[in-house]
mmCIF file of C-alpha atoms in Angstrom:
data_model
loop_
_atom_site.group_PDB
_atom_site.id
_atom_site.type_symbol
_atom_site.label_atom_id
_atom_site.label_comp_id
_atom_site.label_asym_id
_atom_site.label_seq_id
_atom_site.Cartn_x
_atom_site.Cartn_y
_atom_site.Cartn_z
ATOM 1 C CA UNK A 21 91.488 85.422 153.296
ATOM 2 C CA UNK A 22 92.952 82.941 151.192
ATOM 3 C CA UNK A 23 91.735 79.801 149.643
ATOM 4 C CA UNK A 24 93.837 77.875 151.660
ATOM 5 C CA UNK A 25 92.403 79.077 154.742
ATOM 6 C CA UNK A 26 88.674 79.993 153.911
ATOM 7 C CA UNK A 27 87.598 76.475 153.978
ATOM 8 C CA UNK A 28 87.116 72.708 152.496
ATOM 9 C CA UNK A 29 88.438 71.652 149.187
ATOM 10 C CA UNK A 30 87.125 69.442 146.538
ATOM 11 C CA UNK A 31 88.806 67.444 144.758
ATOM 12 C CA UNK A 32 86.760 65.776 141.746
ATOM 13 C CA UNK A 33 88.471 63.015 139.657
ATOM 14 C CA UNK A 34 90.886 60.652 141.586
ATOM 15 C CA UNK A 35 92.978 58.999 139.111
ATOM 16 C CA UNK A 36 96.736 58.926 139.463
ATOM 17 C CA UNK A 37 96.867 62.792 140.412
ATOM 18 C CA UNK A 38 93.844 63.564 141.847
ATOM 19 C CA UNK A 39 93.799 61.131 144.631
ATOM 20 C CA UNK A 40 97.663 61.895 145.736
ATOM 21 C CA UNK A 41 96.906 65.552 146.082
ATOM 22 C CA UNK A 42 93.477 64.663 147.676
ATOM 23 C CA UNK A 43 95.968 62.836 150.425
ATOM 24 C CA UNK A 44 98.303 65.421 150.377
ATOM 25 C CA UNK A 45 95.447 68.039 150.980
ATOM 26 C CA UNK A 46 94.677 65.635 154.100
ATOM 27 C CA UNK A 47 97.943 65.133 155.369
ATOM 28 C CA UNK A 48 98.327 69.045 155.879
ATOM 29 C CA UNK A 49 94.804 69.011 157.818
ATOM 30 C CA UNK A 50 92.689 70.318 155.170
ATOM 31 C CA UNK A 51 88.696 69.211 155.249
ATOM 32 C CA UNK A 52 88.362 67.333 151.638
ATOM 33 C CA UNK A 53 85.729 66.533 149.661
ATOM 34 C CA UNK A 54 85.962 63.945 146.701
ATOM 35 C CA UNK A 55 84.294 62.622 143.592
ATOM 36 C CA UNK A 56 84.643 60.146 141.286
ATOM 37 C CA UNK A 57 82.581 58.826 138.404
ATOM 38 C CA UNK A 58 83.822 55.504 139.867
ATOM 39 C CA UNK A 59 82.672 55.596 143.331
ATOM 40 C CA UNK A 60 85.218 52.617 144.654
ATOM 41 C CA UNK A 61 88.056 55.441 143.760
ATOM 42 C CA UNK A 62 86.666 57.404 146.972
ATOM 43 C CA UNK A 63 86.833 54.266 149.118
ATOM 44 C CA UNK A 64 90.680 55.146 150.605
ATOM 45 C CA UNK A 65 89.948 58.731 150.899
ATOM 46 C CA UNK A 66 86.804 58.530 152.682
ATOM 47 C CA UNK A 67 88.853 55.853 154.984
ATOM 48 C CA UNK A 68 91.751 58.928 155.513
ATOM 49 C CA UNK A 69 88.537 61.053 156.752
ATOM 50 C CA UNK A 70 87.475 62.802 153.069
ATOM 51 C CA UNK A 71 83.673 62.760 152.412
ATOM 52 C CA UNK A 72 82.673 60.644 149.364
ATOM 53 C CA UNK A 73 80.099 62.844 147.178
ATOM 54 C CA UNK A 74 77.702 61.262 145.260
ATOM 55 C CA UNK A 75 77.775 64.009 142.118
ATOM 56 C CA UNK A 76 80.507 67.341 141.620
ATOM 57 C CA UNK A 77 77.543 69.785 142.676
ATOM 58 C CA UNK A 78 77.618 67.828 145.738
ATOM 59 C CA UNK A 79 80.938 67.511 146.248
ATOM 60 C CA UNK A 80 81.955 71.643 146.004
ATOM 61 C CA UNK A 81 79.389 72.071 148.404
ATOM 62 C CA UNK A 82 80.377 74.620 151.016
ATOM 63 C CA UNK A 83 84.132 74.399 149.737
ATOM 64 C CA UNK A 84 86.683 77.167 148.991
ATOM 65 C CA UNK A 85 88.359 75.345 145.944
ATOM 66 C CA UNK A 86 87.373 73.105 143.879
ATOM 67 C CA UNK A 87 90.446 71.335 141.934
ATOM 68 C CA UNK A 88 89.509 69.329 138.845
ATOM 69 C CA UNK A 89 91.767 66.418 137.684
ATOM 70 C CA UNK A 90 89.107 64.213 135.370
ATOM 71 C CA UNK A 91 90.745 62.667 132.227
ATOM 72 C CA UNK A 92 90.263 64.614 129.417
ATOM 73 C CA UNK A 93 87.641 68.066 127.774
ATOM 74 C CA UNK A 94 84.682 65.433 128.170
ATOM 75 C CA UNK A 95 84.961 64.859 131.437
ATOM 76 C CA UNK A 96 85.894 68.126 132.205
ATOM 77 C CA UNK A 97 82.691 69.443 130.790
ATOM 78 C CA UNK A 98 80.555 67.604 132.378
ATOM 79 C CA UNK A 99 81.706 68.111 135.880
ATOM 80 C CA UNK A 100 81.728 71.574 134.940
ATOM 81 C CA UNK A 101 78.396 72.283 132.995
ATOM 82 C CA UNK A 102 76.608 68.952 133.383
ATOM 83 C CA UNK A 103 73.558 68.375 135.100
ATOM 84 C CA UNK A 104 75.111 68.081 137.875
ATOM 85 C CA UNK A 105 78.278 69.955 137.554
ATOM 86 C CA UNK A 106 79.417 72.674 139.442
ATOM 87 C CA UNK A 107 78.289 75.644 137.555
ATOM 88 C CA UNK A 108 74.966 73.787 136.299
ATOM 89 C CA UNK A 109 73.144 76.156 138.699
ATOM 90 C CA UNK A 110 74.928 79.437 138.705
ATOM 91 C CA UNK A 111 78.348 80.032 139.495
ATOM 92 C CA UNK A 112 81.069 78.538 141.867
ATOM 93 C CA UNK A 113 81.653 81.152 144.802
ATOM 94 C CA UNK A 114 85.027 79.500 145.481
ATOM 95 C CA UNK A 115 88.539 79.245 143.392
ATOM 96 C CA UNK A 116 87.909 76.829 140.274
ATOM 97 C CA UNK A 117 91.312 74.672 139.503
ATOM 98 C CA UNK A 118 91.117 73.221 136.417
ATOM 99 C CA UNK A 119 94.265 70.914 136.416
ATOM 100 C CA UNK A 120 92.792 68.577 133.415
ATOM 101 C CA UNK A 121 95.032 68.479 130.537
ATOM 102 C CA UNK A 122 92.626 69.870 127.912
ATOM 103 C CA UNK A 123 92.880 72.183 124.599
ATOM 104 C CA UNK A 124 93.741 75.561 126.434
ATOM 105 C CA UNK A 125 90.931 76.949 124.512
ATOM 106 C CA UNK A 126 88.412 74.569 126.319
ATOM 107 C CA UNK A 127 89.593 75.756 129.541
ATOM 108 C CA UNK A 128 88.584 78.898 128.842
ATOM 109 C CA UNK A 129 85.095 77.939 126.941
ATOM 110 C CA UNK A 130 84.301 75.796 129.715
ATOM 111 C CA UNK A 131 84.660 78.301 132.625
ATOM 112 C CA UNK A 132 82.749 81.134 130.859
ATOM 113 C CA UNK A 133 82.074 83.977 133.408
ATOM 114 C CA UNK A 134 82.636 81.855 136.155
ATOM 115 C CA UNK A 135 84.251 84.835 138.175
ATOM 116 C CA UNK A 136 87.308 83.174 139.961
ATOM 117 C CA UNK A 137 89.308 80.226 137.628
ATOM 118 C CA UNK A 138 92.661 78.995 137.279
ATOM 119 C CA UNK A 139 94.215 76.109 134.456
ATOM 120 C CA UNK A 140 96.979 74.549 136.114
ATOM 121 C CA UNK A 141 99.741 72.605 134.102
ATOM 122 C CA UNK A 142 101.457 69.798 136.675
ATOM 123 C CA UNK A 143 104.857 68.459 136.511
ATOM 124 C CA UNK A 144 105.089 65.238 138.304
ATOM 125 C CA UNK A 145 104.420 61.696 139.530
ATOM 126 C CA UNK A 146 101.572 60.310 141.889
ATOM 127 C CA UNK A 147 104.183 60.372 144.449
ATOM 128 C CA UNK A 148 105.107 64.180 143.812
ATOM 129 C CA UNK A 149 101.437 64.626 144.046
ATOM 130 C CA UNK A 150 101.181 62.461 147.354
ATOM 131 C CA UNK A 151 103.978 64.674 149.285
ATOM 132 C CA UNK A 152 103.759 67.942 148.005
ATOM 133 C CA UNK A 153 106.652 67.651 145.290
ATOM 134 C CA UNK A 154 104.319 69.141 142.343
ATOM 135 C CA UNK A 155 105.882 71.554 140.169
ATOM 136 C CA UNK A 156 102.852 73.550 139.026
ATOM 137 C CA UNK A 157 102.327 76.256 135.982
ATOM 138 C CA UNK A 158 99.276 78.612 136.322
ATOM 139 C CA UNK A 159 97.203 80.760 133.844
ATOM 140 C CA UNK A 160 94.260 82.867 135.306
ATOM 141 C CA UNK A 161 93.831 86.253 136.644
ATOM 142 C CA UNK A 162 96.493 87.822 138.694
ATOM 143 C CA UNK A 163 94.265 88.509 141.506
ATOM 144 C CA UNK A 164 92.637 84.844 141.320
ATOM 145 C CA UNK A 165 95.870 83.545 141.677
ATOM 146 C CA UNK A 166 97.262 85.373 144.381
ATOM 147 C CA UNK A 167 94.179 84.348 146.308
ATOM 148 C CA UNK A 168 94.791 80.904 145.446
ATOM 149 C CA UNK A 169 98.447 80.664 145.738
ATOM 150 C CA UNK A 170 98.896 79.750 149.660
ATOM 151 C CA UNK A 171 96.851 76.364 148.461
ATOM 152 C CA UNK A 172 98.595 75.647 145.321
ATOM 153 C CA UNK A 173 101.762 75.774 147.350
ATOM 154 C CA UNK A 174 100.467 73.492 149.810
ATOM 155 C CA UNK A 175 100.591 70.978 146.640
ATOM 156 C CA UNK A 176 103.907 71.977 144.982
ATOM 157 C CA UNK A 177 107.618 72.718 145.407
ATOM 158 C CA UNK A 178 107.570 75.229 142.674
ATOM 159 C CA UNK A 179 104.087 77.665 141.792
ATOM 160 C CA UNK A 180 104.552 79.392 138.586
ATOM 161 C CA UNK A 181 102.176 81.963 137.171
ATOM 162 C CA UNK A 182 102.535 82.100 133.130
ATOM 163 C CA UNK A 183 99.418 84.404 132.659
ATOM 164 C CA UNK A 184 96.170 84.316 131.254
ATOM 165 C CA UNK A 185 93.521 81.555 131.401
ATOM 166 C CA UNK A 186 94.896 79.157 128.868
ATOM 167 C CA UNK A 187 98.759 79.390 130.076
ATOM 168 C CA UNK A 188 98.363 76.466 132.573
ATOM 169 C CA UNK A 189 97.416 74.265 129.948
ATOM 170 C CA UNK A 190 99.598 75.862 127.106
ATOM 171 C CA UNK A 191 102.755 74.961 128.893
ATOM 172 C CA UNK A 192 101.571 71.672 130.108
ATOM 173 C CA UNK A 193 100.986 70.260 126.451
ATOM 174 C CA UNK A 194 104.914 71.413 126.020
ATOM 175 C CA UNK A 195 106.030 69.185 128.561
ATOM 176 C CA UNK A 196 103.902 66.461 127.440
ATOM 177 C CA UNK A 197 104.980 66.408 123.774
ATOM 178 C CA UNK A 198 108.653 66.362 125.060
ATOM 179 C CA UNK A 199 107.784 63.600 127.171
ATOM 180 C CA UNK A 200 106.043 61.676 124.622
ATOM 181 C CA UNK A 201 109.026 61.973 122.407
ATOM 182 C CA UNK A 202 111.546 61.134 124.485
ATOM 183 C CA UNK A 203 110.347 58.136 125.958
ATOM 184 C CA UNK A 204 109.250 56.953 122.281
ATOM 185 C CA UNK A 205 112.789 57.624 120.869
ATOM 186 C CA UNK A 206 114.507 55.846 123.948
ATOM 187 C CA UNK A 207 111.905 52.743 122.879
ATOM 188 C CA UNK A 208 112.845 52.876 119.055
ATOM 189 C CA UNK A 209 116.235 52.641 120.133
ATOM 190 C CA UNK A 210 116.082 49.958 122.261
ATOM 191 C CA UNK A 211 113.884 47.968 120.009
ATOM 192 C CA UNK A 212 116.535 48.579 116.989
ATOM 193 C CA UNK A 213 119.021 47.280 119.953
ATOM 194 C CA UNK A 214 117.310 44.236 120.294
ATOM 195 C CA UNK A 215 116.738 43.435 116.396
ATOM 196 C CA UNK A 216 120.588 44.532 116.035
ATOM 197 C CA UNK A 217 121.341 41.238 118.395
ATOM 198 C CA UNK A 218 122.571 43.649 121.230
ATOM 199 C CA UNK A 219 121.189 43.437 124.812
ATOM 200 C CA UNK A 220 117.948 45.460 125.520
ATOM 201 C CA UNK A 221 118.498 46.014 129.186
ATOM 202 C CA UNK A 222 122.388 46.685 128.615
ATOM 203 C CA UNK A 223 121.306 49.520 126.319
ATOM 204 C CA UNK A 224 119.098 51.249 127.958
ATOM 205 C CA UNK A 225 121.072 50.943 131.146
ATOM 206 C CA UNK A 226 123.650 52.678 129.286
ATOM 207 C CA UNK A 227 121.238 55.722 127.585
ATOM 208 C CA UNK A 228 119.888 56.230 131.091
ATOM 209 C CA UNK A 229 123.145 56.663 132.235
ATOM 210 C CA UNK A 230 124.252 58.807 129.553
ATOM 211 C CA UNK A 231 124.130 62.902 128.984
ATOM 212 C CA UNK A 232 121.566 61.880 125.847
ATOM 213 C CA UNK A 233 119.023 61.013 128.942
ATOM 214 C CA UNK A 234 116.772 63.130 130.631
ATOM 215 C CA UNK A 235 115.261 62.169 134.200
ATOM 216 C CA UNK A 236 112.047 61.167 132.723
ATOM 217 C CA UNK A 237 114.124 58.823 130.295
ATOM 218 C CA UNK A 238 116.297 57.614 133.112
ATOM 219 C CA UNK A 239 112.992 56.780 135.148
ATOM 220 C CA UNK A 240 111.236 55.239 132.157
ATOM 221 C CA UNK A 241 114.238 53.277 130.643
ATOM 222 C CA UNK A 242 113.414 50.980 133.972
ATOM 223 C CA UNK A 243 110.038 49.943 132.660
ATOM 224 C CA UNK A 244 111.396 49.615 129.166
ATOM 225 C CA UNK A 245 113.858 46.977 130.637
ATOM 226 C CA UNK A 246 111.551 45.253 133.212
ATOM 227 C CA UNK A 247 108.832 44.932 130.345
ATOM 228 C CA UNK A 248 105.792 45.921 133.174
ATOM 229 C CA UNK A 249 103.828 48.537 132.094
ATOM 230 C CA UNK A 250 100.847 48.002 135.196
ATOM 231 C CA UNK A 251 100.069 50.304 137.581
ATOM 232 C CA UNK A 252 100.831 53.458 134.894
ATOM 233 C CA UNK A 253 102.513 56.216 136.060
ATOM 234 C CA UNK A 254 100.938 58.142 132.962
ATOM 235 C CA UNK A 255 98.502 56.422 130.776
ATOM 236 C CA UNK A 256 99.263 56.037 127.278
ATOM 237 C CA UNK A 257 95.538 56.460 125.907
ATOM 238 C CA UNK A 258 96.087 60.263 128.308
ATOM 239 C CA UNK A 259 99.946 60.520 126.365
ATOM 240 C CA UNK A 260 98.120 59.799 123.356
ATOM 241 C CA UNK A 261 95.186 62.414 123.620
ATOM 242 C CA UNK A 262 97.886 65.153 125.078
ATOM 243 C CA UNK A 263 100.209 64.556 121.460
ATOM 244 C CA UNK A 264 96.938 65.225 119.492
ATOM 245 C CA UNK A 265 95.631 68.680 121.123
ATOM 246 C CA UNK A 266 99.358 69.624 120.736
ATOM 247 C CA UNK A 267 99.664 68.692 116.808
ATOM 248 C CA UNK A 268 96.259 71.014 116.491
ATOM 249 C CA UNK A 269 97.446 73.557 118.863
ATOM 250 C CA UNK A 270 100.766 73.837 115.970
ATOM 251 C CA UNK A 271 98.215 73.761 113.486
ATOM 252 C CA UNK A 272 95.661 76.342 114.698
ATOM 253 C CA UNK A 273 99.348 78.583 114.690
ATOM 254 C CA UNK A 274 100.355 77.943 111.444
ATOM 255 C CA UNK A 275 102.930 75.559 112.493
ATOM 256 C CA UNK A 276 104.067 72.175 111.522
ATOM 257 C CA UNK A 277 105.645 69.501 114.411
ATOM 258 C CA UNK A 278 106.758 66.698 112.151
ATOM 259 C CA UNK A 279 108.307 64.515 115.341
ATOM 260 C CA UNK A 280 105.265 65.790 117.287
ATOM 261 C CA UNK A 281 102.584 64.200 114.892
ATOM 262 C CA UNK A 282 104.882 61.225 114.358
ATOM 263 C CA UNK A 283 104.742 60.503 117.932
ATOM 264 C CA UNK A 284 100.878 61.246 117.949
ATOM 265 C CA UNK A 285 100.204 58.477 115.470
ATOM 266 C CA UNK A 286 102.388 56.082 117.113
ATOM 267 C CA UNK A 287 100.715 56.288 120.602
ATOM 268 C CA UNK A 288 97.475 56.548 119.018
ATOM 269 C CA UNK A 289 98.151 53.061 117.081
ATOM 270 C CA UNK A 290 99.416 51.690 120.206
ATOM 271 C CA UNK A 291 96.129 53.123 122.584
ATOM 272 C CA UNK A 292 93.755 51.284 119.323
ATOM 273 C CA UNK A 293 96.042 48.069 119.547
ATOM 274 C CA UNK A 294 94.453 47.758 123.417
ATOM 275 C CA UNK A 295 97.347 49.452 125.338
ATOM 276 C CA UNK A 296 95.798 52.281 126.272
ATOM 277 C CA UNK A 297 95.272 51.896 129.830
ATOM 278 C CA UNK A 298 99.423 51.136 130.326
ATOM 279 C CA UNK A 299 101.765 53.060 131.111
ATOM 280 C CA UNK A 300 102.892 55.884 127.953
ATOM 281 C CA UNK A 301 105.975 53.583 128.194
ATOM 282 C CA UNK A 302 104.005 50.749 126.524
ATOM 283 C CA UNK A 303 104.064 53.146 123.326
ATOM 284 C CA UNK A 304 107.214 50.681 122.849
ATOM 285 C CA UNK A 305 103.919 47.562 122.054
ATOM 286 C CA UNK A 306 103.226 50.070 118.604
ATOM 287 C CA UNK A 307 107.054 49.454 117.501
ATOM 288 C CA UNK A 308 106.977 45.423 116.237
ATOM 289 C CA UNK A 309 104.712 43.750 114.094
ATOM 290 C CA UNK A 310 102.451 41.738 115.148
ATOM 291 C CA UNK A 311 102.840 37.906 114.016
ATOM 292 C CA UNK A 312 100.571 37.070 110.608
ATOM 293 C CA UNK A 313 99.901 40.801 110.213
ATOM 294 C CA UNK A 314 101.339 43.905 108.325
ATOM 295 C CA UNK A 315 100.825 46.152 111.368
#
C-alpha cells in the first residue's frame, strides 16, 4: 500500500509552500493534518477541513506522511528531534518528507535511523504548489521512494529520483544559486540602466523579452519594474541562507564559486539592511547607497 493511500498526511510548516500543497493535498480528498509555530497560519486550512495541531508530535499522529516545509536546519531540527518533534519518542512509522532547503548533510544527520525518509528539492511557486504544478527532485532509498511516489505525484507535474538521502537537497541548492544570480544580475543591470539616464521599466521589459532571460527573470523583471516586493514569492532572508549553504557546499568540495559568494554577500547585506522578509527580488534594495552613508 502506498503512502498515498495508507492514510492522513501532515503537513508541518505553512509558509509559502507548505500551505499550497497542504490545499492541494485537500483538494484531491486527502485527510490533512497541519502545524505551524504560528498558529494563525492553520486558521484557512482548518477552515478547508485540515486539523490544526497544537505541536509536530501531534500533528503526525496516526498519519502516513509527514512532509516538512519549516524555514531553514533550525527549524527543521526541532520539529524533527525537539521535545516535541516527531522522532522525540522513537521513530516515525510513516514516510518522512523533508522538503526544507537545508545543508544536504543535515538532512541526513537529522533523520538518523529513522527507517523510511526522503529530502525533496521543489521547483516552483505557491501557485505550482496550490494546483499540483511542483516539479520535485528526490534523494532517499529506492524502496522509500517508490512507496512514496503515488503522493509526491499527487503534488507535482514532474517526480524525479536523483538518489541517495542528500540528492533532494543537493540539486535544490543548484537551482537556487542560479536563481539568486540571475535575478541579482537582471537588478544590477537595471539599476546601471537607471544611473545611465535610460528607462528602468523599458529595460527590463526588453531583457525579459530577450533570449538573455530565463522564465524566472521574465517573471521577476515584473517586480523589478513595479518596485513591490510584498507578499514574497521567495523570501530574500530564505535566498540569502540557500547562497550560503551553497558557497560551503563548493567549499567542503574543494571548489571556489566566485559569482556564487558574490551573490551570497549581496543578499546577505540586503536581508541585514531589513529586507529580509521581501521578496529575493528586493536583493535589488543592497545595489544603491544609502543617503549620508558609505553603504
Amino acid at each position: 500500500m502506498t503512502y498515498a493511500t495508507k492514510g492522513p498526511v501532515a503537513v508541518l510548516g505553512l509558509g509559502t509552500m507548505g500551505s499550497g500543497l497542504a490545499s492541494r493535498l485537500l483538494d484531491q480528498g486527502i485527510q490533512v493534518r497541519v502545524w505551524n509555530r504560528t498558529p494563525e497560519r492553520a486558521e484557512p486550512l482548518a477552515r478547508a477541513g485540515a486539523f490544526a495541531a497544537s505541536r509536530p508530535s501531534e500533528a503526525v499522529e496516526g498519519t502516513s506522511a509527514a512532509i516538512c516545509t519549516v524555514a531553514d536546519g533550525d527549524a527543521l531540527s526541532t520539529v524533527l528531534r525537539g521535545p516535541d518533534g516527531i522522532l522525540a519518542r522513537g521513530g516515525y512509522p510513516g514516510a518522512l518528507i523533508c522538503a526544507s532547503t537545508v545543508a544536504p548533510d543535515e538532512v541526513v544527520r537529522l533523520a538518523g535511523d529513522a527507517p523510511s525518509v526522503l529530502d525533496v528539492g521543489m521547483l516552483g511557486n505557491r501557485d505550482h504548489a496550490r494546483d499540483g504544478e511542483l516539479r520535485l527532485f528526490v534523494g532517499g532509498e529506492e524502496r522509500v521512494f517508490t512507496a512514496g511516489r503515488p503522493l509526491l505525484e499527487m503534488l507535482a507535474k514532474e517526480v524525479v529520483h536523483l538518489g541517495a538521502l542528500g540528492s533532494g537537497m543537493r540539486m535544490k541548492l543548484l537551482l537556487n544559486l542560479l536563481m539568486g544570480i540571475e535575478v541579482q544580475a537582471m537588478a544590477e543591470a537595471a539599476e546601471l540602466a537607471a544611473a545611465s539616464g535610460l528607462d528602468r521599466k523599458q529595460v527590463l521589459r526588453t531583457i525579459a523579452g530577450s533570449g538573455f532571460a530565463s522564465p524566472v527573470m521574465s517573471f521577476k523583471s515584473r517586480r523589478l519594474a513595479a518596485g513591490r516586493f510584498e507578499e514574497p514569492d521567495f523570501r530574500l532572508r530564505l535566498m540569502a541562507k540557500d547562497l550560503m549553504l551553497a558557497t560551503e557546499q563548493a567549499a567542503a568540495s574543494g571548489l571556489s564559486l566566485p559569482l556564487t559568494a558574490a551573490a551570497a554577500e549581496t543578499h546577505v547585506r540586503a536581508t541585514e539592511q531589513g529586507f529580509g522578509d521581501e521578496d529575493c527580488a528586493a536583493v535589488t534594495r543592497a545595489l544603491t547607497r544609502k543617503p549620508g552613508t558609505d553603504k
